[in-house]
Coordinates of C-alpha atoms and ligand atoms in Angstrom, one line a residue:
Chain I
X26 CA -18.4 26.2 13.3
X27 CA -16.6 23.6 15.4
X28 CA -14.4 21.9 13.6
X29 CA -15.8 18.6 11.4
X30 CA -13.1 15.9 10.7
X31 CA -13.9 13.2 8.2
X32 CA -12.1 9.6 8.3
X33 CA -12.6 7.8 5.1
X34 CA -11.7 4.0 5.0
X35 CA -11.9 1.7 2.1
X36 CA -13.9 -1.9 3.3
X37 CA -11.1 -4.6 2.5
X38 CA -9.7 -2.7 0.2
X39 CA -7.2 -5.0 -2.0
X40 CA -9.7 -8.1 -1.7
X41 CA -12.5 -5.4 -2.7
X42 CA -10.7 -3.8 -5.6
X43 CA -10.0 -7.7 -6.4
X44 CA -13.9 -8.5 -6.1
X45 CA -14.8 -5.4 -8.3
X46 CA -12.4 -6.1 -11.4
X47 CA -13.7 -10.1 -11.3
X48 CA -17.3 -10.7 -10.3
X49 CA -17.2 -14.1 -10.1
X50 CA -15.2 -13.6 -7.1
X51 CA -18.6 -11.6 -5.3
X52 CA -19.7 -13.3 -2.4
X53 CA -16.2 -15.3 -2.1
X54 CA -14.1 -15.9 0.7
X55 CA -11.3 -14.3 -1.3
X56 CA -7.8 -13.4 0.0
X57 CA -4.8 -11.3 -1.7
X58 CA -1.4 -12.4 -1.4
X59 CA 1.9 -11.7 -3.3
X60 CA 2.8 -13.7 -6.5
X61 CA 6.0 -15.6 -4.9
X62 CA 4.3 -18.6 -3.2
X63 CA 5.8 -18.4 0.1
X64 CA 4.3 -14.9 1.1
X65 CA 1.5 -13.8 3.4
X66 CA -2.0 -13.3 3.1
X67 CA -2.3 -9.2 3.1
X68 CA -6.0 -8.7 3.1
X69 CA -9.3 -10.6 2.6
X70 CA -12.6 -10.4 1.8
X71 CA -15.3 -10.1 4.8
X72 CA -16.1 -13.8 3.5
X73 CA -13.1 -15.1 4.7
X74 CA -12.3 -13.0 7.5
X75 CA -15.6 -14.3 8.9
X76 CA -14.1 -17.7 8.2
X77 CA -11.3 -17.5 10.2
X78 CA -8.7 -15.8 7.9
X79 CA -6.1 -13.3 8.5
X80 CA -3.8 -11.0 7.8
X81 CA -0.3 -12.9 8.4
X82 CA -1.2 -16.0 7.6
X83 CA 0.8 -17.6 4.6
X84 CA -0.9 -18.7 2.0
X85 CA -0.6 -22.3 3.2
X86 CA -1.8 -22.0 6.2
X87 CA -4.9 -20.0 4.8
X88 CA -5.7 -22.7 2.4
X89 CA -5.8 -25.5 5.3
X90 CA -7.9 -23.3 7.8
X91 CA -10.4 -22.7 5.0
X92 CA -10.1 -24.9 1.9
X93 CA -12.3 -23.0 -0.5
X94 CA -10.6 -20.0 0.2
X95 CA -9.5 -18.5 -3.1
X96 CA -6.4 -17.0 -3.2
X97 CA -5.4 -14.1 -6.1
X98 CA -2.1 -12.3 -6.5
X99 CA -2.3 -8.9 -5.6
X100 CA -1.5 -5.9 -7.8
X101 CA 0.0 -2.8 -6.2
X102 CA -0.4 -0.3 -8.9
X103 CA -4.0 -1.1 -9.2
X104 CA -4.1 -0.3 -5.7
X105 CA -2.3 3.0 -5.6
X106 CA -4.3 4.2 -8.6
X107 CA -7.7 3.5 -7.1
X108 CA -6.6 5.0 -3.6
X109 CA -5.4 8.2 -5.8
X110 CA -8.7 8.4 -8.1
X111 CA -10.3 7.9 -4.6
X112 CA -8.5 10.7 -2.8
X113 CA -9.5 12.8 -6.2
X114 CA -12.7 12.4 -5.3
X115 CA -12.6 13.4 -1.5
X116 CA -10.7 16.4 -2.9
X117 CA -14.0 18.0 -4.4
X118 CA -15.0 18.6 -0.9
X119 CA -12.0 20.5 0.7
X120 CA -8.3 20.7 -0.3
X121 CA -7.5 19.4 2.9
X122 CA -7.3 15.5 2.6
X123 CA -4.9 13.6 4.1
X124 CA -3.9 10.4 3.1
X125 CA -3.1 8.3 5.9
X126 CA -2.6 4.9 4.5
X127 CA -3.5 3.2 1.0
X128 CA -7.0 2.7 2.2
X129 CA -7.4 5.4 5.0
X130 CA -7.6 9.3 4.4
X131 CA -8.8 12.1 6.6
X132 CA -10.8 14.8 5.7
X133 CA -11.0 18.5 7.4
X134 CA -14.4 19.7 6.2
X135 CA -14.7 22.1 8.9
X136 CA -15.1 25.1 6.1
X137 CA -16.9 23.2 3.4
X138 CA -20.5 23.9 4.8
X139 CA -21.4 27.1 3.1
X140 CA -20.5 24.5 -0.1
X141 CA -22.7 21.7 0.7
X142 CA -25.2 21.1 2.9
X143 CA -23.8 18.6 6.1
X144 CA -21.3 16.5 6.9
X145 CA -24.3 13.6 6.5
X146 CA -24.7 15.0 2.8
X147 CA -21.1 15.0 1.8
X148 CA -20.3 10.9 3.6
X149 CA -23.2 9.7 1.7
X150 CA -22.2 11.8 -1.6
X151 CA -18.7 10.2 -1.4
X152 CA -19.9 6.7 -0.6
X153 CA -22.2 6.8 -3.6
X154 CA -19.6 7.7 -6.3
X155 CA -16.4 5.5 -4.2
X156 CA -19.4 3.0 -5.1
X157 CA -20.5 3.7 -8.2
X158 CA -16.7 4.4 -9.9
X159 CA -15.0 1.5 -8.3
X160 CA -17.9 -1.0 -7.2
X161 CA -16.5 -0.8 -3.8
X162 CA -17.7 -0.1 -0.4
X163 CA -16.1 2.2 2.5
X164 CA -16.6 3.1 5.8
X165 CA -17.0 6.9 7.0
X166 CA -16.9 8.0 10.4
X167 CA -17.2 11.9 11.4
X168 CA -16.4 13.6 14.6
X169 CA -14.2 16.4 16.2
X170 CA -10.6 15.3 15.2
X171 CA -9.1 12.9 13.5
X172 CA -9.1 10.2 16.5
X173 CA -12.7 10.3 17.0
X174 CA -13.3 10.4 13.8
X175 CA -11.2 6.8 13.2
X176 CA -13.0 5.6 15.9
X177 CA -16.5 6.3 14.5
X178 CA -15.4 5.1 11.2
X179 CA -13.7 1.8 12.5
X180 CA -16.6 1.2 14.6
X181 CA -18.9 1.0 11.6
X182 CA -17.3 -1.3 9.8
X183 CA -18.5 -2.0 6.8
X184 CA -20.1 0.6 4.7
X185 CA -20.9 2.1 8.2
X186 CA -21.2 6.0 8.2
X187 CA -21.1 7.0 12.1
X188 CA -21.2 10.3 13.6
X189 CA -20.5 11.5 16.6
X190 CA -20.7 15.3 17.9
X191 CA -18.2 17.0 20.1
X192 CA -20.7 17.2 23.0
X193 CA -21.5 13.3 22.4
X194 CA -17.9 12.4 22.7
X195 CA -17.7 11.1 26.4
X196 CA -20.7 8.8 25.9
X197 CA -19.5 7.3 22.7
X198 CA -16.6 6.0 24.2
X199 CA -17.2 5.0 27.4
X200 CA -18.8 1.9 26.3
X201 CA -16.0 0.8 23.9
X202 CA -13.8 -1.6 24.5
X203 CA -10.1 -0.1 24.8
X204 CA -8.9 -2.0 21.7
X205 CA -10.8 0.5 19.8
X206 CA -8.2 3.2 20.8
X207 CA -5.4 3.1 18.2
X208 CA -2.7 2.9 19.4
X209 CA -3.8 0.0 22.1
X210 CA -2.5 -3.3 20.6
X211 CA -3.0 -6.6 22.1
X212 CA -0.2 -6.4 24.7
X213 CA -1.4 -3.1 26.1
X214 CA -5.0 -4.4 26.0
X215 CA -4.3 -7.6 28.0
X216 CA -1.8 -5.3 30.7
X217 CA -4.5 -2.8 31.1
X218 CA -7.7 -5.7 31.6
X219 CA -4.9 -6.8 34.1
X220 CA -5.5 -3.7 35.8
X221 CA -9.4 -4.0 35.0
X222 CA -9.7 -1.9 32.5
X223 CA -11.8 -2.8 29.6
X224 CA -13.5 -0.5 28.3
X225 CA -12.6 3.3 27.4
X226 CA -15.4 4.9 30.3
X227 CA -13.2 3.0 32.9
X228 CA -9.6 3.7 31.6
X229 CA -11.1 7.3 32.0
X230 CA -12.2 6.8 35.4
X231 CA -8.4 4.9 36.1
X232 CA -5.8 7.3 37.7
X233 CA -3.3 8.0 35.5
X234 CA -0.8 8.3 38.5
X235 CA -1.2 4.5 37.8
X236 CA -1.2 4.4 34.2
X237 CA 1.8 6.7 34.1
X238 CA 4.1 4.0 36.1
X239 CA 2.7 1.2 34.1
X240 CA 3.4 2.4 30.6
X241 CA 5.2 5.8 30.9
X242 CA 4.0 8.6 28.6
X243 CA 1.4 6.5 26.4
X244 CA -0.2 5.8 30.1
X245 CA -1.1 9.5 30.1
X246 CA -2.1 9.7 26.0
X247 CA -4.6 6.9 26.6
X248 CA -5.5 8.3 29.6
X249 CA -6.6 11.6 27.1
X250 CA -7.7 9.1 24.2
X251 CA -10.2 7.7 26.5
X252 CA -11.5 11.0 26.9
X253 CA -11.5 11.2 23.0
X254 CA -8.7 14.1 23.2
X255 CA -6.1 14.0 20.6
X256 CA -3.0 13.8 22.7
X257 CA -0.3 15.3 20.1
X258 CA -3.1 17.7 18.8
X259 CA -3.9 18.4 15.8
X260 CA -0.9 17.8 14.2
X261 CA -0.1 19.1 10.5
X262 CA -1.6 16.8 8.5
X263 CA 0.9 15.5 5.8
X264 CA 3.9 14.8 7.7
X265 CA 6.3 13.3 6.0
X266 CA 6.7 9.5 6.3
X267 CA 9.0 8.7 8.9
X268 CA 10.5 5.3 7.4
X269 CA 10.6 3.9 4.2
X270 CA 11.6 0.5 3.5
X271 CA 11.7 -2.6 1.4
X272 CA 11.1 -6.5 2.6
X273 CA 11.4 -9.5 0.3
X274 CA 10.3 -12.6 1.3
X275 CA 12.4 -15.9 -1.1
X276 CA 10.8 -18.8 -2.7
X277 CA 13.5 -20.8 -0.9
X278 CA 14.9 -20.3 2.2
X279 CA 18.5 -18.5 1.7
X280 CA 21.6 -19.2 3.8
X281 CA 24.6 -18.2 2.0
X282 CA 26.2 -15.3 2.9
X283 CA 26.6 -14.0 -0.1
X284 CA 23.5 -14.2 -1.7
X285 CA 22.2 -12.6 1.4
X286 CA 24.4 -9.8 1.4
X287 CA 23.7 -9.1 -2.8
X288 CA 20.0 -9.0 -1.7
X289 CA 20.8 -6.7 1.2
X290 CA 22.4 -4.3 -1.5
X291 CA 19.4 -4.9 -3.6
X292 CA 17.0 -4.0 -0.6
X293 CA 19.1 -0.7 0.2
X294 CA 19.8 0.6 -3.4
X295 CA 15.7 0.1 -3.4
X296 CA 15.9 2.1 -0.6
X297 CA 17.5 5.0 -2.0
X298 CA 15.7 5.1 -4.8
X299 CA 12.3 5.8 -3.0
X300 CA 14.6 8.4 -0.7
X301 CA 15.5 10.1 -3.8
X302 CA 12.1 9.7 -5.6
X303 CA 10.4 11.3 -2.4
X304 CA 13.7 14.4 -2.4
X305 CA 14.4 12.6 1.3
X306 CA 17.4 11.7 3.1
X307 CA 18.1 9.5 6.1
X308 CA 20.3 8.9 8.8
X309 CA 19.0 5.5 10.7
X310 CA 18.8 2.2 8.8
X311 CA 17.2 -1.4 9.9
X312 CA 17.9 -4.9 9.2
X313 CA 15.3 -7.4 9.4
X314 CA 15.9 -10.9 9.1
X315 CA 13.0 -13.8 9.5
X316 CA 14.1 -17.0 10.4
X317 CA 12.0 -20.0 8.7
X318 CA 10.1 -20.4 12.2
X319 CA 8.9 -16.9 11.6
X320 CA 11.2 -15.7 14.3
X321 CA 12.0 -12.0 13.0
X322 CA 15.2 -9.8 14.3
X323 CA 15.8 -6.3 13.7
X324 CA 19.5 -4.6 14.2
X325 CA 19.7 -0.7 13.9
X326 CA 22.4 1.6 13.2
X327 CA 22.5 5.6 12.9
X328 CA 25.5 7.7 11.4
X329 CA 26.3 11.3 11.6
X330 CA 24.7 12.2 8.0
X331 CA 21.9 12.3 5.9
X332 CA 22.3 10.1 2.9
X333 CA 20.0 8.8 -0.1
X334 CA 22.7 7.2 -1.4
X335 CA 21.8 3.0 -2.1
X336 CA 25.5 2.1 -1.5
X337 CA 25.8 4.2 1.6
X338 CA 22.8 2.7 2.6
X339 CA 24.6 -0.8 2.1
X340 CA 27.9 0.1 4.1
X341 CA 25.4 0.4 7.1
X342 CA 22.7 -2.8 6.3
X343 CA 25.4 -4.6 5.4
X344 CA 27.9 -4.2 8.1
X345 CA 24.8 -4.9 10.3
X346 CA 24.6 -8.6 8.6
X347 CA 28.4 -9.1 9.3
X348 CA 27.6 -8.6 13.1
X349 CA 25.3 -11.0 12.9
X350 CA 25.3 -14.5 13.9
X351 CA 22.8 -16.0 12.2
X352 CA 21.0 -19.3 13.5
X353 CA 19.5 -20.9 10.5
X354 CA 18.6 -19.5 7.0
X355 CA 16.8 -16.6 6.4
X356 CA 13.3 -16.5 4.8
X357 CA 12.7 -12.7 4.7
X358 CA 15.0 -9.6 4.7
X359 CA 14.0 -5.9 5.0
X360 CA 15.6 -2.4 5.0
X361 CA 14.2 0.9 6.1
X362 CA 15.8 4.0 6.9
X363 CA 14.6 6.5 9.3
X364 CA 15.0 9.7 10.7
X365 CA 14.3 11.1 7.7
X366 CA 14.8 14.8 6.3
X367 CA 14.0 16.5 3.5
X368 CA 17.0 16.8 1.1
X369 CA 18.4 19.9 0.5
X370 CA 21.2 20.1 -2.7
X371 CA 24.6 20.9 -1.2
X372 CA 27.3 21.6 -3.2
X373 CA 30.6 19.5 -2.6
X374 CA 33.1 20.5 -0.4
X375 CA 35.7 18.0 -1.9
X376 CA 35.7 18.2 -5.5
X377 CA 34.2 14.6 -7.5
X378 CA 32.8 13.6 -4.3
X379 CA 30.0 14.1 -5.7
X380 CA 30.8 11.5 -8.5
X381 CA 28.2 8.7 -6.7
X382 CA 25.5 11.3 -6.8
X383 CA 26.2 12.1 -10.7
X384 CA 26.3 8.5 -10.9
X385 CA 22.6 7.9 -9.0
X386 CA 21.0 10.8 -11.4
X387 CA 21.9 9.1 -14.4
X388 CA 20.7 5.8 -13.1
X389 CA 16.9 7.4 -11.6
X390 CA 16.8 9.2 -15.3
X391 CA 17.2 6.1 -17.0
X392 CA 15.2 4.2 -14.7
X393 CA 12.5 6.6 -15.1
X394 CA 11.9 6.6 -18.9
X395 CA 12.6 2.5 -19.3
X396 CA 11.1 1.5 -16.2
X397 CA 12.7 0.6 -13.1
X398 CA 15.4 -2.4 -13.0
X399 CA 16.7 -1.2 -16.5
X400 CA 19.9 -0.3 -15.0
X401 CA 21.8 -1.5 -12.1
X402 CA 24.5 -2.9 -10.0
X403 CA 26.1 -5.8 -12.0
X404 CA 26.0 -7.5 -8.7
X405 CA 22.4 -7.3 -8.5
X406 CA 22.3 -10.1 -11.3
X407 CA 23.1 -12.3 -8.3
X408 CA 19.7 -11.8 -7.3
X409 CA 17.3 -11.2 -10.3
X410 CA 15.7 -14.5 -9.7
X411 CA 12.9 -13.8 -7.2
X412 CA 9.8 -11.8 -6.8
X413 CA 8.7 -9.0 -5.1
X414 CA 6.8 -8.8 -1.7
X415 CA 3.6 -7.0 -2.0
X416 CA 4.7 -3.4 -0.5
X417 CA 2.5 0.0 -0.6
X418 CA 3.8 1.5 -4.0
X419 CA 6.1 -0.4 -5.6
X420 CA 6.1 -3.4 -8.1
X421 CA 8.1 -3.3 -11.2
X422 CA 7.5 -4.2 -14.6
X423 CA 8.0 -5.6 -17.3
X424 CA 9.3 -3.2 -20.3
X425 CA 6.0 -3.6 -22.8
X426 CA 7.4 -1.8 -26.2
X427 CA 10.3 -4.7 -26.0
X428 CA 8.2 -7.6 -24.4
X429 CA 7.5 -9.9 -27.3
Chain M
X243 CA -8.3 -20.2 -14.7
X244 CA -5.7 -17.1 -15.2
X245 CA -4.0 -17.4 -18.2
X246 CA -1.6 -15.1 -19.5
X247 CA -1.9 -14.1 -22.5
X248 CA 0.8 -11.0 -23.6
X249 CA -0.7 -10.7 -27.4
X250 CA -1.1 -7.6 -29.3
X251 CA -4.8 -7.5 -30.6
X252 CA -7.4 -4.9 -32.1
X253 CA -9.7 -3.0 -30.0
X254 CA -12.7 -1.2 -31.1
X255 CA -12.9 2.1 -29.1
X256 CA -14.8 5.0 -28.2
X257 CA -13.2 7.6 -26.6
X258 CA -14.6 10.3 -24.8
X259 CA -13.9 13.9 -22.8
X260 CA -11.4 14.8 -24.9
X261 CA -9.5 11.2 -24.2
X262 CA -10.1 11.5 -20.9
X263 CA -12.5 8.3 -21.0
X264 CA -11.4 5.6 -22.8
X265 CA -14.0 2.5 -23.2
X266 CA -13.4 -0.5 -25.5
X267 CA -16.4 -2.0 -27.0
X268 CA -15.5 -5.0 -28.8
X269 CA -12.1 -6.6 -29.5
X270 CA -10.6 -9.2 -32.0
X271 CA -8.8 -12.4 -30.9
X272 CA -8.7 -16.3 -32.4
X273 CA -10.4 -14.7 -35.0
X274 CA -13.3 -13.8 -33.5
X275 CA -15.2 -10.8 -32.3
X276 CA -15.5 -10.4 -28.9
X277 CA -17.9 -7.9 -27.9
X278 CA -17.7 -6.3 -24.4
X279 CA -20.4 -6.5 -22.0
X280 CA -19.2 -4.8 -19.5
X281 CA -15.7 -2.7 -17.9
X282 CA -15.7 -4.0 -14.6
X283 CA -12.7 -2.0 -13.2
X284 CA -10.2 0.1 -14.3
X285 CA -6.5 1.5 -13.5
X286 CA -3.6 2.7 -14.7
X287 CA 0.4 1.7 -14.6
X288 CA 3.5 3.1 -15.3
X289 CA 6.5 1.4 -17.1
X290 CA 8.9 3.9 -17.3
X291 CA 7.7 7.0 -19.2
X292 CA 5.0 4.7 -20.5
X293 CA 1.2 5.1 -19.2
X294 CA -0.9 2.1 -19.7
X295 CA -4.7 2.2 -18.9
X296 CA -5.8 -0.9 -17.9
X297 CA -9.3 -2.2 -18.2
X298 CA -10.8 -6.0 -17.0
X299 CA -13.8 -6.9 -18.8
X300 CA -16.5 -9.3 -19.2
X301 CA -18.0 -10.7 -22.7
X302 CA -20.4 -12.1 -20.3
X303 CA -18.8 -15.6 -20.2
X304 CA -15.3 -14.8 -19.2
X305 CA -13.2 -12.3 -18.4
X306 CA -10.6 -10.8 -19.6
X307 CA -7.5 -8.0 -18.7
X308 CA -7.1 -5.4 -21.7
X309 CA -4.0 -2.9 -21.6
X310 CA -3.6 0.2 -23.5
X311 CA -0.1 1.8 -24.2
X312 CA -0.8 5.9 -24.4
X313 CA 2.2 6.5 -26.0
X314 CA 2.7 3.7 -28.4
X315 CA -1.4 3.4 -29.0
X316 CA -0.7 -0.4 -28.5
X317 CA -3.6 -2.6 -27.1
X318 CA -2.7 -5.9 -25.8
X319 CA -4.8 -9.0 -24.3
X320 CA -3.4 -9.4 -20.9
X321 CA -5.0 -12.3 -19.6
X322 CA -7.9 -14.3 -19.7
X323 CA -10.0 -15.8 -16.5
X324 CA -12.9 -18.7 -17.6
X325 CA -14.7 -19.8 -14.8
X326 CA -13.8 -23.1 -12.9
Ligands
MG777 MG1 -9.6 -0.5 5.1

C-alpha cells in the first residue's frame, strides 16, 4: 500500500466557529478580531474576504474598506476546544494525527484500509460529522505526503476534498502557480516570475544550478517541491514547537520606559510559563517592538543555558530594550524564545540555587487551581490594565466562584 | 447587541451518557421561562481547576451564552445577543 497522507483544514476557522455559535451572522461578511480595539483582524468569513478583507488589517481599516463588515471579538478557548474535539474525531481513523496548526492537521492513513473502505470514504466521513458537530465546513486534500497533500487541500478551498495519486503527482502541479508551494511567499514569488517562473511545471523544468545561486538551499527544496517531493522527508510528525511566544498589542500607544519594560517582564514571565507548562526550556529570546506606523523590529539574543525561568527570560528581553534606541512609542511588544529543548530536572550544583525554581512551582500550582494571573510579580500591577492579543492558546479569565 | 450579562440563573437540564452530554432545555431569567430552541455551538473553558461547558443558544428570537461550572454545578447567563 503506498502510503496515503490526509491534510485536514478547517474553512475560516475562527469566523466559522463564530458563524456556527450565532446564526444571524450566516451569510455575513463577518471578521474576528481581539477585544482591545486597536488589534488586527485575524480571520474572516469568505463573505468578507471576497470583499476585500484581510488578515492584518486593523479593525479600522477593515470597517472603512467594507462598512457593513461585522466585527466580533474572538475567543481562544472556544477555538482550541473545537480544534481538540476536531482532532478527536480524525483520531477514529488512525492514531497518527498531527496537529499542525489550530485549524490544520495531517493525517497518516496509510494502514487504516483494512478498517474502512478508501481514503474517499474516510474525507467524506470526517467532513460529515466536523459538519454535523460543529456546523462548520473543512477542506481535505489526499496525496502521497504531507506536501501534496496541503496542496490538494489548499487547492480546494472551501469544503473542497481533492485527491491526487502518487503517479498523478507531476501533472497536478505543473499547472499551479508557484504560490501554491508553501514555503513560496510573495517575495520569492515575485524573484522567481523575475526569472520567468510562474508556475510549478516550469520551476521544475528551471535549472537549479540557477535556483541554487539565487536563493541558496530553498533554490534546491523548491526545485524538489515543484516535483511534489518532500524535501526534509518525512519528518517525525509531532516535533516539538520551535518557538513560543507572547505579543500584546496597547489600547494607547506606550512610550515610557518603564511601563515598557514592566510589560516586557509581563511578556517573558508569560513566556515561561508556557515553557514550563509544555516541560520546555530555551536558550534564544526575541524582542519585538511595532512602532505606531506599523514598522516592526526584532533584536535577538542567545545565552549558554537552557532556562524556563520568566525572570531569566527578562534579564535577556530586557537588556535587549536597554540597547535599544527607540524612535517613537511603541504599539506592540512580543517575546519568544527559541531553540528549544525538552527540560530535563537537574539537581543543583549550588545549594538554594534552586530557590527561583521552588519559587516558579509554587506560583504554576497556584496558578493552576485559581486560574492564571492569581499570583504574580507585584510589578506586574504596573501593567494590569490592558487586554490580551488574540494568540493560539492562551486567554485568561476571570475567576467565576469569586466573580459577583 | 452583546450584552453581558454575568447572572446566576436556573437551568432545566437533561443529561445524557453518563454526563457526558449535557443539553439545557429551558432556563429561567426576568422571571420568565425561556425555553431553548436550539444549542447552536458548544465548548468548554478552564479557570483554574474549574471546567465550564459552555453552550450559545437560541429561544428562537435571540440568543444567548449559557455557562456551566462542573465543579460548583453553577449555571450562569453569560450574555445575551438581540438582533439589530
Ligand atoms: Mg483554515
Amino acid at each position: 500500500m503506498d502510503k496515503t497522507i490526509m491534510y485536514i483544514d478547517a474553512d475560516a476557522f475562527f469566523a466559522s466557529v463564530e458563524q456556527a455559535s450565532r446564526p444571524n451572522l450566516l451569510g455575513k461578511p463577518v471578521a474576528v478580531a481581539g477585544r482591545n480595539k486597536r488589534t488586527v483582524v485575524v480571520a474572516s468569513s469568505y463573505e468578507a474576504k471576497r470583499l476585500g478583507i484581510k488578515t492584518g488589517m486593523t479593525k479600522g481599516g477593515a470597517k472603512r474598506t467594507l462598512p457593513s463588515l461585522i466585527i466580533v471579538e474572538g475567543n481562544n478557548e472556544k477555538y482550541v476546544d473545537t480544534c481538540v474535539r476536531i482532532n478527536e474525531i480524525l483520531l477514529k481513523y488512525t492514531p497518527e494525527v498531527e496537529i499542525y496548526s489550530i485549524d490544520e492537521s495531517f493525517m497518516d492513513i496509510t494502514g487504516s484500509f483494512p478498517f474502512f473502505p478508501s481514503p474517499a470514504g474516510i474525507a467524506h466521513a470526517i467532513k460529515k460529522e466536523i459538519k454535523d458537530t460543529f456546523g462548520i465546513t473543512c477542506s481535505i486534500g489526499i496525496g502521497p505526503n504531507r506536501l501534496i497533500a496541503k496542496i490538494a487541500g489548499e487547492s480546494g478551498k472551501p469544503d473542497g476534498l481533492v485527491m491526487v495519486k502518487k503517479e498523478e503527482t507531476r501533472g497536478f502541479m505543473k499547472e499551479l502557480p508557484v504560490g501554491a508551494i508553501p514555503g513560496i511567499g510573495k517575495r520569492m514569488g515575485v524573484a522567481l516570475k523575475d526569472l520567468g517562473v510562474i508556475t510549478c511545471g516550469e520551476l521544475l523544468d528551471f535549472p537549479v544550478s540557477v535556483l541554487r545561486r539565487r536563493f541558496g538551499i530553498w533554490g534546491d527544496y523548491v526545485s524538489l517541491m515543484a516535483q511534489g517531493i518532500e524535501p526534509l522527508g518525512d519528518k517525525r510528525s509531532g516535533r516539538p514547537s520551535t518557538s513560543i511566544g507572547h505579543s500584546m498589542t496597547f489600547e494607547e500607544d506606550i512610550g515610557d520606559r518603564a511601563t515598557i519594560k514592566s510589560h516586557i517582564l509581563e511578556l517573558s514571565e508569560m513566556v515561561g510559563r508556557r515553557l514550563r507548562k509544555e516541560g520546555m526550556t530555551a536558550r534564544g529570546f526575541s524582542l519585538t517592538w511595532r512602532y505606531p506606523d506599523f514598522t516592526t523590529y526584532t533584536k535577538r539574543c542567545s545565552i549558554p543555558f537552557h532556562t524556563q525561568d520568566g525572570k531569566m527570560i527578562y534579564q535577556v528581553t530586557g537588556t535587549l530594550m536597554d540597547s535599544i534606541r527607540l524612535k517613537d512609542r511603541i504599539r506592540l511588544l512580543g517575546v519568544t524564545a527559541f531553540n528549544l529543548q525538552k527540560s530535563m530536572a537537574i539537581s543543583p550544583l549550588i545549594e538554594k540555587s534552586d530557590k527561583g525554581e521552588r519559587l516558579y512551582k509554587v506560583m504554576d500550582t497556584i496558578n493552576d487551581i485559581f486560574g492564571e494571573h492569581s499570583i504574580h510579580r507585584a510589578t506586574l500591577l504596573l501593567c494590569r490594565k490592558h487586554h490580551w492579543v488574540i494568540s493560539p492558546a492562551y486567554r485568561p479569565y476571570k475567576s467565576y466562584p469569586f466573580r459577583r | 447587541m452583546l450584552t453581558k450579562i454575568g447572572e446566576r440563573i436556573r437551568v432545566g437540564v437533561v443529561f445524557r451518557e453518563e454526563g457526558q452530554k449535557i443539553e439545557p432545555r429551558w432556563f429561567l431569567w426576568k422571571g420568565k421561562r425561556l425555553t431553548i430552541q436550539r444549542v447552536t455551538y458548544r465548548w468548554r473553558e478552564k479557570t483554574g481547576k474549574e471546567l465550564i461547558h459552555k453552550f450559545a443558544v437560541t429561544d428562537g428570537s435571540n440568543l444567548y451564552e449559557l455557562s456551566y461550572l462542573q465543579e460548583s454545578l453553577l449555571w450562569f447567563l453569560e450574555a445575551v445577543e438581540t438582533d439589530g
